[in-house]
Amino acid sequence: MANISIKRIKKVYPNAETATIKDANLEIKDKEFVVLVGPSGCGKSTLLRMVAGLEDITDGDLEIDGVRVNEFSPKDRDIAMVFQNYALYPHMTVFENMAFGLKLRKTPKAEIKEKVEEAARILDITHLLDRRPKDMSGGQRQRVAIGRSIVRDPKVFLFDEPLSNLDAALRVQMRAEIKKLHRDLQATILYVTHDQIEAMTMGDRIVVLKDGNVMQFDTPMNLFNNPANKFVAGFIGSPSMNFIEGKIDTEDETVFKSKDFKFSVPADLRPCLKSYADKRVYFGFRPEYIYDKAIEKTKRLSQSMEIEVQALEPIGSETFVYFHFTGNPDHQCCFRSDSGFVYQIGQKVTIGVDIDRLRFFDAETEQRIM
Ligand code: ADP
């Protein structure tokens, strides 16, 4: 059992002018895999390090299984942490590295051997137990670092960008391995990454942070389909959601007007935009949900919009088509096209957006309008 309650937690570093973590409230459930994601400097590591006990908590309560642990030292929190740089002892073998923590705790020798061998088996590094870190690849070293935390059988695992030093193919492999490990160990995991794809593929739920604020704490699919604000909408998904800034017409609030672009708001969305007459809003639509009207005949699409193709990025399975609405280079947008359809730069295309996937955001608060 290990649930983690983060209650009104704040962090102000000495000499810092603003708080690094403003007012974090998160309930992490037992056995949950929770990912902290956000741009560099948003406070992910700070939050993780406060849970680990490596950083003081300025204000608020941190509870593990209902016990307030703010003042507990790291070793009394029953937590294991895996870092990006592995932090292995270079002069020790893999076995010795993995056994080190247990030795310090005066665990009997036979038990150490059993635990290290079991962890090595789970991580498929049994054949490396006599090697030293310098004779291993990055991926192998990271497995040893994970092994060192497994042997301690902690309540909670904390991972701080553990895959950042690995090449792309190995990162994908290790992602799958860590997920499997989570299933096998049935442990609570808190995992930091700046990579939204890593967050989406690994987390049961994801905390999106920006400037020390929690922007949304939700499942991957909810972040993608129901972002609470413009930041989450733009951060999750690749290529990013397209945004066009404009106004809801004063006389006719069924019309979104932007420079050189008019859009009739679909009936389903009109009620929520009622109070937005003459206010600035963002109109948001994902590259996945834009269709070429000459091709797509079955979906419920918005009114036709004329675009001009500006650039093409074929990635094999599909092509990212960058465009602006005819005559307006301010409106840079992108849609994903099946690679079977060939477009030319400068070509005019008539598109429509899947009506169920349209989103509007308040331009002042950046909150989603629902
Ligand atoms: P992230 O992990 O999201 O990249 P960090 O938690 O490392 O972000 O840092 C968040 C902010 O706190 C940054 O602006 C960073 O400069 C600042 N910061 C981190 N550690 C310290 C420290 N020990 N003293 C002062 N400021 C710090």
Short mmCIF file of N, CA and C in Angstrom, two decimals, residues 5-165:
data_model
loop_
_atom_site.label_atom_id
_atom_site.label_comp_id
_atom_site.label_asym_id
_atom_site.label_seq_id
_atom_site.Cartn_x
_atom_site.Cartn_y
_atom_site.Cartn_z
N SER A 5 -0.33 11.74 -0.83
CA SER A 5 -1.17 12.94 -0.86
C SER A 5 -0.27 14.17 -0.83
N ILE A 6 -0.42 14.98 -1.86
CA ILE A 6 0.32 16.24 -1.93
C ILE A 6 -0.72 17.32 -1.68
N LYS A 7 -0.59 17.98 -0.52
CA LYS A 7 -1.66 18.91 -0.12
C LYS A 7 -1.12 20.33 -0.01
N ARG A 8 -1.60 21.20 -0.86
CA ARG A 8 -1.22 22.64 -0.87
C ARG A 8 0.28 22.82 -0.75
N ILE A 9 1.03 22.04 -1.47
CA ILE A 9 2.49 22.10 -1.32
C ILE A 9 3.09 23.25 -2.12
N LYS A 10 4.01 23.94 -1.45
CA LYS A 10 4.65 25.11 -2.03
C LYS A 10 6.15 24.98 -1.83
N LYS A 11 6.91 25.46 -2.80
CA LYS A 11 8.36 25.47 -2.64
C LYS A 11 8.92 26.82 -3.05
N VAL A 12 9.60 27.46 -2.11
CA VAL A 12 10.32 28.69 -2.45
C VAL A 12 11.79 28.42 -2.12
N TYR A 13 12.65 28.46 -3.13
CA TYR A 13 14.08 28.27 -2.86
C TYR A 13 14.62 29.52 -2.18
N PRO A 14 15.61 29.36 -1.29
CA PRO A 14 16.20 30.54 -0.67
C PRO A 14 16.70 31.49 -1.78
N ASN A 15 16.50 32.77 -1.58
CA ASN A 15 16.92 33.82 -2.54
C ASN A 15 16.09 33.85 -3.83
N ALA A 16 15.11 32.95 -3.98
CA ALA A 16 14.28 33.00 -5.19
C ALA A 16 13.17 34.03 -4.98
N GLU A 17 12.81 34.72 -6.07
CA GLU A 17 11.78 35.77 -5.94
C GLU A 17 10.37 35.19 -5.97
N THR A 18 10.20 34.12 -6.72
CA THR A 18 8.86 33.53 -6.79
C THR A 18 8.93 32.07 -6.36
N ALA A 19 7.76 31.52 -6.07
CA ALA A 19 7.71 30.11 -5.67
C ALA A 19 7.95 29.23 -6.89
N THR A 20 8.72 28.17 -6.72
CA THR A 20 8.98 27.22 -7.81
C THR A 20 7.80 26.27 -7.96
N ILE A 21 7.22 25.87 -6.83
CA ILE A 21 5.95 25.14 -6.86
C ILE A 21 4.95 26.01 -6.10
N LYS A 22 3.80 26.29 -6.75
CA LYS A 22 2.92 27.33 -6.19
C LYS A 22 1.93 26.76 -5.17
N ASP A 23 1.14 25.79 -5.56
CA ASP A 23 0.11 25.27 -4.65
C ASP A 23 -0.34 23.94 -5.23
N ALA A 24 0.49 22.93 -5.04
CA ALA A 24 0.21 21.65 -5.69
C ALA A 24 -0.69 20.79 -4.81
N ASN A 25 -1.75 20.29 -5.41
CA ASN A 25 -2.68 19.37 -4.74
C ASN A 25 -2.87 18.15 -5.61
N LEU A 26 -2.35 17.02 -5.17
CA LEU A 26 -2.44 15.81 -5.99
C LEU A 26 -2.70 14.61 -5.09
N GLU A 27 -3.64 13.78 -5.49
CA GLU A 27 -3.89 12.52 -4.77
C GLU A 27 -3.45 11.38 -5.67
N ILE A 28 -2.33 10.76 -5.33
CA ILE A 28 -1.81 9.67 -6.14
C ILE A 28 -2.20 8.36 -5.47
N LYS A 29 -2.87 7.51 -6.25
CA LYS A 29 -3.43 6.29 -5.65
C LYS A 29 -2.39 5.19 -5.54
N ASP A 30 -2.66 4.27 -4.65
CA ASP A 30 -1.82 3.08 -4.49
C ASP A 30 -1.68 2.36 -5.85
N LYS A 31 -0.46 1.97 -6.19
CA LYS A 31 -0.16 1.21 -7.42
C LYS A 31 -0.34 2.02 -8.69
N GLU A 32 -0.50 3.31 -8.56
CA GLU A 32 -0.70 4.12 -9.76
C GLU A 32 0.65 4.52 -10.36
N PHE A 33 0.69 4.64 -11.68
CA PHE A 33 1.87 5.13 -12.39
C PHE A 33 1.55 6.56 -12.81
N VAL A 34 2.13 7.51 -12.09
CA VAL A 34 1.82 8.92 -12.37
C VAL A 34 3.05 9.61 -12.95
N VAL A 35 2.84 10.31 -14.05
CA VAL A 35 3.95 11.01 -14.72
C VAL A 35 3.81 12.51 -14.50
N LEU A 36 4.93 13.14 -14.12
CA LEU A 36 4.98 14.61 -14.05
C LEU A 36 5.62 15.09 -15.34
N VAL A 37 4.91 15.92 -16.10
CA VAL A 37 5.47 16.38 -17.38
C VAL A 37 5.28 17.88 -17.50
N GLY A 38 6.18 18.50 -18.25
CA GLY A 38 6.08 19.95 -18.48
C GLY A 38 7.40 20.42 -19.05
N PRO A 39 7.43 21.66 -19.53
CA PRO A 39 8.67 22.16 -20.13
C PRO A 39 9.79 22.29 -19.09
N SER A 40 11.00 22.39 -19.58
CA SER A 40 12.15 22.50 -18.70
C SER A 40 11.99 23.70 -17.75
N GLY A 41 12.28 23.46 -16.47
CA GLY A 41 12.21 24.56 -15.50
C GLY A 41 10.85 24.76 -14.88
N CYS A 42 9.86 23.90 -15.19
CA CYS A 42 8.51 24.12 -14.66
C CYS A 42 8.36 23.61 -13.21
N GLY A 43 9.36 22.87 -12.71
CA GLY A 43 9.32 22.45 -11.31
C GLY A 43 9.11 20.96 -11.10
N LYS A 44 9.22 20.16 -12.15
CA LYS A 44 8.99 18.71 -12.04
C LYS A 44 9.95 18.06 -11.04
N SER A 45 11.26 18.31 -11.25
CA SER A 45 12.25 17.67 -10.39
C SER A 45 12.11 18.17 -8.96
N THR A 46 11.80 19.45 -8.82
CA THR A 46 11.64 20.01 -7.48
C THR A 46 10.53 19.25 -6.73
N LEU A 47 9.41 19.05 -7.41
CA LEU A 47 8.28 18.35 -6.78
C LEU A 47 8.67 16.91 -6.42
N LEU A 48 9.35 16.26 -7.35
CA LEU A 48 9.76 14.87 -7.11
C LEU A 48 10.75 14.81 -5.93
N ARG A 49 11.67 15.75 -5.91
CA ARG A 49 12.69 15.76 -4.85
C ARG A 49 12.07 16.07 -3.48
N MET A 50 10.98 16.82 -3.47
CA MET A 50 10.30 17.06 -2.19
C MET A 50 9.64 15.76 -1.70
N VAL A 51 9.10 14.99 -2.65
CA VAL A 51 8.50 13.70 -2.24
C VAL A 51 9.60 12.77 -1.72
N ALA A 52 10.78 12.84 -2.36
CA ALA A 52 11.89 11.96 -1.96
C ALA A 52 12.49 12.38 -0.61
N GLY A 53 12.30 13.65 -0.25
CA GLY A 53 12.93 14.14 0.98
C GLY A 53 14.29 14.76 0.72
N LEU A 54 14.61 14.99 -0.54
CA LEU A 54 15.90 15.60 -0.88
C LEU A 54 15.80 17.12 -0.92
N GLU A 55 14.61 17.64 -0.79
CA GLU A 55 14.39 19.08 -0.84
C GLU A 55 13.34 19.41 0.23
N ASP A 56 13.58 20.47 1.01
CA ASP A 56 12.60 20.87 2.03
C ASP A 56 11.29 21.32 1.40
N ILE A 57 10.21 21.09 2.12
CA ILE A 57 8.90 21.57 1.67
C ILE A 57 8.64 22.90 2.38
N THR A 58 8.40 23.96 1.61
CA THR A 58 8.23 25.28 2.23
C THR A 58 6.90 25.36 2.98
N ASP A 59 5.86 24.83 2.36
CA ASP A 59 4.54 24.91 2.97
C ASP A 59 3.68 23.75 2.46
N GLY A 60 2.69 23.35 3.26
CA GLY A 60 1.79 22.28 2.83
C GLY A 60 2.17 20.95 3.47
N ASP A 61 1.40 19.92 3.13
CA ASP A 61 1.62 18.61 3.73
C ASP A 61 1.87 17.54 2.68
N LEU A 62 2.84 16.70 2.97
CA LEU A 62 3.09 15.52 2.13
C LEU A 62 2.78 14.30 2.97
N GLU A 63 1.82 13.51 2.51
CA GLU A 63 1.45 12.31 3.27
C GLU A 63 1.66 11.06 2.42
N ILE A 64 2.26 10.03 3.05
CA ILE A 64 2.35 8.73 2.41
C ILE A 64 1.54 7.77 3.27
N ASP A 65 0.54 7.16 2.66
CA ASP A 65 -0.38 6.30 3.40
C ASP A 65 -0.93 7.00 4.64
N GLY A 66 -1.30 8.25 4.49
CA GLY A 66 -1.95 8.97 5.57
C GLY A 66 -1.01 9.51 6.64
N VAL A 67 0.28 9.23 6.53
CA VAL A 67 1.23 9.72 7.55
C VAL A 67 1.97 10.93 6.99
N ARG A 68 1.96 12.01 7.74
CA ARG A 68 2.67 13.21 7.28
C ARG A 68 4.17 12.97 7.38
N VAL A 69 4.86 13.13 6.23
CA VAL A 69 6.29 12.77 6.22
C VAL A 69 7.20 13.97 5.92
N ASN A 70 6.64 15.19 5.98
CA ASN A 70 7.45 16.39 5.65
C ASN A 70 8.83 16.37 6.31
N GLU A 71 8.86 15.97 7.56
CA GLU A 71 10.13 16.05 8.30
C GLU A 71 10.91 14.74 8.29
N PHE A 72 10.39 13.70 7.63
CA PHE A 72 11.09 12.41 7.60
C PHE A 72 12.32 12.53 6.70
N SER A 73 13.41 11.87 7.10
CA SER A 73 14.58 11.86 6.23
C SER A 73 14.29 10.93 5.05
N PRO A 74 15.03 11.06 3.92
CA PRO A 74 14.75 10.21 2.75
C PRO A 74 14.72 8.73 3.11
N LYS A 75 15.63 8.28 3.95
CA LYS A 75 15.70 6.84 4.21
C LYS A 75 14.52 6.33 5.04
N ASP A 76 13.83 7.24 5.73
CA ASP A 76 12.68 6.81 6.51
C ASP A 76 11.36 6.90 5.74
N ARG A 77 11.45 7.23 4.44
CA ARG A 77 10.21 7.39 3.66
C ARG A 77 9.86 6.13 2.88
N ASP A 78 10.74 5.15 2.87
CA ASP A 78 10.50 3.91 2.15
C ASP A 78 10.28 4.17 0.65
N ILE A 79 11.20 4.95 0.12
CA ILE A 79 11.10 5.38 -1.28
C ILE A 79 12.42 5.07 -1.97
N ALA A 80 12.38 4.68 -3.24
CA ALA A 80 13.64 4.52 -3.98
C ALA A 80 13.61 5.43 -5.19
N MET A 81 14.75 6.02 -5.48
CA MET A 81 14.79 6.99 -6.58
C MET A 81 15.77 6.55 -7.65
N VAL A 82 15.37 6.69 -8.92
CA VAL A 82 16.25 6.35 -10.05
C VAL A 82 16.51 7.65 -10.83
N PHE A 83 17.80 7.97 -11.02
CA PHE A 83 18.16 9.24 -11.66
C PHE A 83 18.56 9.03 -13.11
N GLN A 84 18.59 10.15 -13.83
CA GLN A 84 19.00 10.16 -15.23
C GLN A 84 20.44 9.69 -15.41
N ASN A 85 21.31 10.08 -14.47
CA ASN A 85 22.75 9.77 -14.64
C ASN A 85 23.15 8.47 -13.94
N TYR A 86 22.17 7.63 -13.61
CA TYR A 86 22.37 6.29 -13.02
C TYR A 86 22.96 6.31 -11.61
N ALA A 87 23.95 7.20 -11.35
CA ALA A 87 24.57 7.31 -10.02
C ALA A 87 25.07 5.96 -9.51
N LEU A 88 25.79 5.23 -10.36
CA LEU A 88 26.36 3.94 -9.92
C LEU A 88 27.78 4.17 -9.40
N TYR A 89 28.24 3.28 -8.53
CA TYR A 89 29.64 3.36 -8.06
C TYR A 89 30.54 2.69 -9.10
N PRO A 90 31.49 3.47 -9.68
CA PRO A 90 32.28 2.93 -10.80
C PRO A 90 33.20 1.78 -10.39
N HIS A 91 33.66 1.77 -9.13
CA HIS A 91 34.62 0.74 -8.73
C HIS A 91 33.94 -0.55 -8.28
N MET A 92 32.62 -0.55 -8.23
CA MET A 92 31.91 -1.76 -7.79
C MET A 92 31.31 -2.51 -8.97
N THR A 93 31.18 -3.82 -8.81
CA THR A 93 30.51 -4.62 -9.84
C THR A 93 29.00 -4.34 -9.77
N VAL A 94 28.30 -4.86 -10.76
CA VAL A 94 26.84 -4.72 -10.77
C VAL A 94 26.25 -5.32 -9.49
N PHE A 95 26.73 -6.51 -9.12
CA PHE A 95 26.22 -7.15 -7.90
C PHE A 95 26.44 -6.23 -6.70
N GLU A 96 27.66 -5.71 -6.60
CA GLU A 96 27.98 -4.88 -5.42
C GLU A 96 27.17 -3.57 -5.42
N ASN A 97 26.99 -3.02 -6.62
CA ASN A 97 26.18 -1.81 -6.71
C ASN A 97 24.76 -2.07 -6.21
N MET A 98 24.20 -3.19 -6.66
CA MET A 98 22.82 -3.49 -6.29
C MET A 98 22.70 -3.89 -4.82
N ALA A 99 23.78 -4.48 -4.29
CA ALA A 99 23.73 -4.96 -2.90
C ALA A 99 24.04 -3.86 -1.89
N PHE A 100 24.61 -2.76 -2.37
CA PHE A 100 25.19 -1.76 -1.47
C PHE A 100 24.20 -1.26 -0.40
N GLY A 101 23.02 -0.84 -0.85
CA GLY A 101 22.04 -0.29 0.09
C GLY A 101 21.63 -1.31 1.14
N LEU A 102 21.49 -2.56 0.71
CA LEU A 102 21.06 -3.61 1.64
C LEU A 102 22.16 -3.89 2.67
N LYS A 103 23.41 -3.83 2.20
CA LYS A 103 24.55 -4.04 3.10
C LYS A 103 24.56 -2.99 4.20
N LEU A 104 24.32 -1.75 3.77
CA LEU A 104 24.29 -0.65 4.74
C LEU A 104 23.23 -0.89 5.81
N ARG A 105 22.15 -1.52 5.38
CA ARG A 105 21.06 -1.80 6.33
C ARG A 105 21.29 -3.09 7.10
N LYS A 106 22.45 -3.66 6.91
CA LYS A 106 22.86 -4.89 7.63
C LYS A 106 21.92 -6.07 7.34
N THR A 107 21.47 -6.13 6.09
CA THR A 107 20.65 -7.26 5.67
C THR A 107 21.55 -8.51 5.62
N PRO A 108 21.06 -9.68 6.08
CA PRO A 108 21.88 -10.89 6.03
C PRO A 108 22.34 -11.21 4.59
N LYS A 109 23.55 -11.75 4.52
CA LYS A 109 24.19 -11.99 3.21
C LYS A 109 23.33 -12.83 2.27
N ALA A 110 22.77 -13.91 2.81
CA ALA A 110 21.99 -14.83 1.97
C ALA A 110 20.78 -14.11 1.38
N GLU A 111 20.18 -13.24 2.20
CA GLU A 111 19.00 -12.49 1.73
C GLU A 111 19.40 -11.49 0.64
N ILE A 112 20.57 -10.85 0.82
CA ILE A 112 21.06 -9.91 -0.20
C ILE A 112 21.21 -10.64 -1.53
N LYS A 113 21.86 -11.80 -1.46
CA LYS A 113 22.13 -12.58 -2.68
C LYS A 113 20.81 -12.91 -3.39
N GLU A 114 19.86 -13.37 -2.60
CA GLU A 114 18.57 -13.77 -3.16
C GLU A 114 17.87 -12.58 -3.82
N LYS A 115 17.89 -11.42 -3.13
CA LYS A 115 17.20 -10.23 -3.66
C LYS A 115 17.87 -9.70 -4.92
N VAL A 116 19.21 -9.65 -4.91
CA VAL A 116 19.93 -9.14 -6.08
C VAL A 116 19.69 -10.06 -7.27
N GLU A 117 19.75 -11.37 -7.01
CA GLU A 117 19.56 -12.31 -8.12
C GLU A 117 18.14 -12.23 -8.68
N GLU A 118 17.17 -12.05 -7.81
CA GLU A 118 15.78 -11.93 -8.27
C GLU A 118 15.61 -10.66 -9.11
N ALA A 119 16.17 -9.54 -8.64
CA ALA A 119 16.06 -8.27 -9.38
C ALA A 119 16.78 -8.40 -10.73
N ALA A 120 17.94 -9.06 -10.72
CA ALA A 120 18.72 -9.23 -11.96
C ALA A 120 17.92 -10.06 -12.96
N ARG A 121 17.20 -11.06 -12.43
CA ARG A 121 16.38 -11.90 -13.31
C ARG A 121 15.25 -11.08 -13.93
N ILE A 122 14.56 -10.30 -13.10
CA ILE A 122 13.46 -9.47 -13.61
C ILE A 122 13.96 -8.53 -14.70
N LEU A 123 15.16 -7.99 -14.52
CA LEU A 123 15.68 -6.97 -15.45
C LEU A 123 16.55 -7.57 -16.55
N ASP A 124 16.70 -8.89 -16.51
CA ASP A 124 17.47 -9.58 -17.53
C ASP A 124 18.93 -9.11 -17.57
N ILE A 125 19.55 -8.99 -16.37
CA ILE A 125 20.95 -8.58 -16.32
C ILE A 125 21.79 -9.58 -15.50
N THR A 126 21.27 -10.80 -15.37
CA THR A 126 21.99 -11.80 -14.59
C THR A 126 23.42 -12.00 -15.12
N HIS A 127 23.55 -11.97 -16.45
CA HIS A 127 24.87 -12.21 -17.05
C HIS A 127 25.83 -11.04 -16.83
N LEU A 128 25.35 -9.95 -16.25
CA LEU A 128 26.22 -8.76 -16.07
C LEU A 128 26.65 -8.57 -14.62
N LEU A 129 26.27 -9.49 -13.74
CA LEU A 129 26.47 -9.23 -12.30
C LEU A 129 27.93 -8.99 -11.90
N ASP A 130 28.87 -9.55 -12.67
CA ASP A 130 30.29 -9.36 -12.31
C ASP A 130 30.94 -8.19 -13.02
N ARG A 131 30.20 -7.52 -13.88
CA ARG A 131 30.80 -6.41 -14.65
C ARG A 131 30.81 -5.12 -13.85
N ARG A 132 31.67 -4.20 -14.31
CA ARG A 132 31.67 -2.86 -13.73
C ARG A 132 30.94 -1.91 -14.68
N PRO A 133 30.37 -0.79 -14.15
CA PRO A 133 29.56 0.11 -14.98
C PRO A 133 30.26 0.56 -16.26
N LYS A 134 31.57 0.78 -16.22
CA LYS A 134 32.23 1.33 -17.43
C LYS A 134 32.20 0.33 -18.59
N ASP A 135 32.00 -0.95 -18.29
CA ASP A 135 31.98 -1.95 -19.35
C ASP A 135 30.56 -2.26 -19.84
N MET A 136 29.65 -1.33 -19.59
CA MET A 136 28.26 -1.60 -19.99
C MET A 136 27.69 -0.44 -20.80
N SER A 137 26.63 -0.71 -21.56
CA SER A 137 25.96 0.34 -22.34
C SER A 137 25.07 1.17 -21.41
N GLY A 138 24.60 2.30 -21.94
CA GLY A 138 23.72 3.17 -21.16
C GLY A 138 22.47 2.45 -20.67
N GLY A 139 21.88 1.65 -21.56
CA GLY A 139 20.66 0.94 -21.21
C GLY A 139 20.90 -0.08 -20.10
N GLN A 140 22.05 -0.75 -20.18
CA GLN A 140 22.39 -1.74 -19.14
C GLN A 140 22.61 -1.04 -17.79
N ARG A 141 23.30 0.09 -17.84
CA ARG A 141 23.54 0.84 -16.59
C ARG A 141 22.23 1.28 -15.97
N GLN A 142 21.30 1.74 -16.84
CA GLN A 142 20.03 2.19 -16.28
C GLN A 142 19.27 1.02 -15.67
N ARG A 143 19.40 -0.18 -16.24
CA ARG A 143 18.76 -1.36 -15.64
C ARG A 143 19.35 -1.64 -14.26
N VAL A 144 20.67 -1.48 -14.15
CA VAL A 144 21.32 -1.72 -12.85
C VAL A 144 20.79 -0.70 -11.83
N ALA A 145 20.69 0.55 -12.27
CA ALA A 145 20.18 1.59 -11.36
C ALA A 145 18.76 1.25 -10.90
N ILE A 146 17.95 0.73 -11.81
CA ILE A 146 16.58 0.33 -11.44
C ILE A 146 16.65 -0.88 -10.49
N GLY A 147 17.56 -1.80 -10.82
CA GLY A 147 17.73 -3.00 -9.97
C GLY A 147 18.08 -2.63 -8.54
N ARG A 148 18.93 -1.64 -8.42
CA ARG A 148 19.35 -1.21 -7.08
C ARG A 148 18.14 -0.70 -6.28
N SER A 149 17.17 -0.10 -6.98
CA SER A 149 16.00 0.34 -6.23
C SER A 149 15.02 -0.82 -5.97
N ILE A 150 14.95 -1.77 -6.89
CA ILE A 150 14.01 -2.90 -6.69
C ILE A 150 14.37 -3.72 -5.46
N VAL A 151 15.68 -3.96 -5.26
CA VAL A 151 16.08 -4.86 -4.16
C VAL A 151 15.63 -4.34 -2.80
N ARG A 152 15.43 -3.04 -2.75
CA ARG A 152 15.02 -2.47 -1.46
C ARG A 152 13.54 -2.66 -1.20
N ASP A 153 12.82 -3.08 -2.23
CA ASP A 153 11.39 -3.35 -2.08
C ASP A 153 10.65 -2.14 -1.47
N PRO A 154 10.80 -0.99 -2.09
CA PRO A 154 10.23 0.22 -1.49
C PRO A 154 8.74 0.33 -1.75
N LYS A 155 8.10 1.22 -1.00
CA LYS A 155 6.66 1.47 -1.21
C LYS A 155 6.45 2.27 -2.49
N VAL A 156 7.40 3.16 -2.76
CA VAL A 156 7.23 4.10 -3.88
C VAL A 156 8.52 4.19 -4.68
N PHE A 157 8.38 4.18 -6.00
CA PHE A 157 9.54 4.41 -6.88
C PHE A 157 9.43 5.81 -7.48
N LEU A 158 10.53 6.54 -7.42
CA LEU A 158 10.57 7.85 -8.06
C LEU A 158 11.59 7.79 -9.19
N PHE A 159 11.20 8.22 -10.38
CA PHE A 159 12.10 8.22 -11.53
C PHE A 159 12.28 9.66 -12.01
N ASP A 160 13.51 10.12 -12.12
CA ASP A 160 13.76 11.48 -12.60
C ASP A 160 14.42 11.42 -13.98
N GLU A 161 13.64 11.58 -15.03
CA GLU A 161 14.12 11.54 -16.43
C GLU A 161 15.08 10.36 -16.66
N PRO A 162 14.69 9.13 -16.32
CA PRO A 162 15.65 8.03 -16.35
C PRO A 162 16.11 7.65 -17.75
N LEU A 163 15.37 8.05 -18.79
CA LEU A 163 15.70 7.59 -20.14
C LEU A 163 16.34 8.67 -21.01
N SER A 164 16.56 9.84 -20.43
CA SER A 164 17.04 10.97 -21.26
C SER A 164 18.41 10.73 -21.89
N ASN A 165 19.24 9.90 -21.27
CA ASN A 165 20.58 9.68 -21.82
C ASN A 165 20.64 8.55 -22.84
#
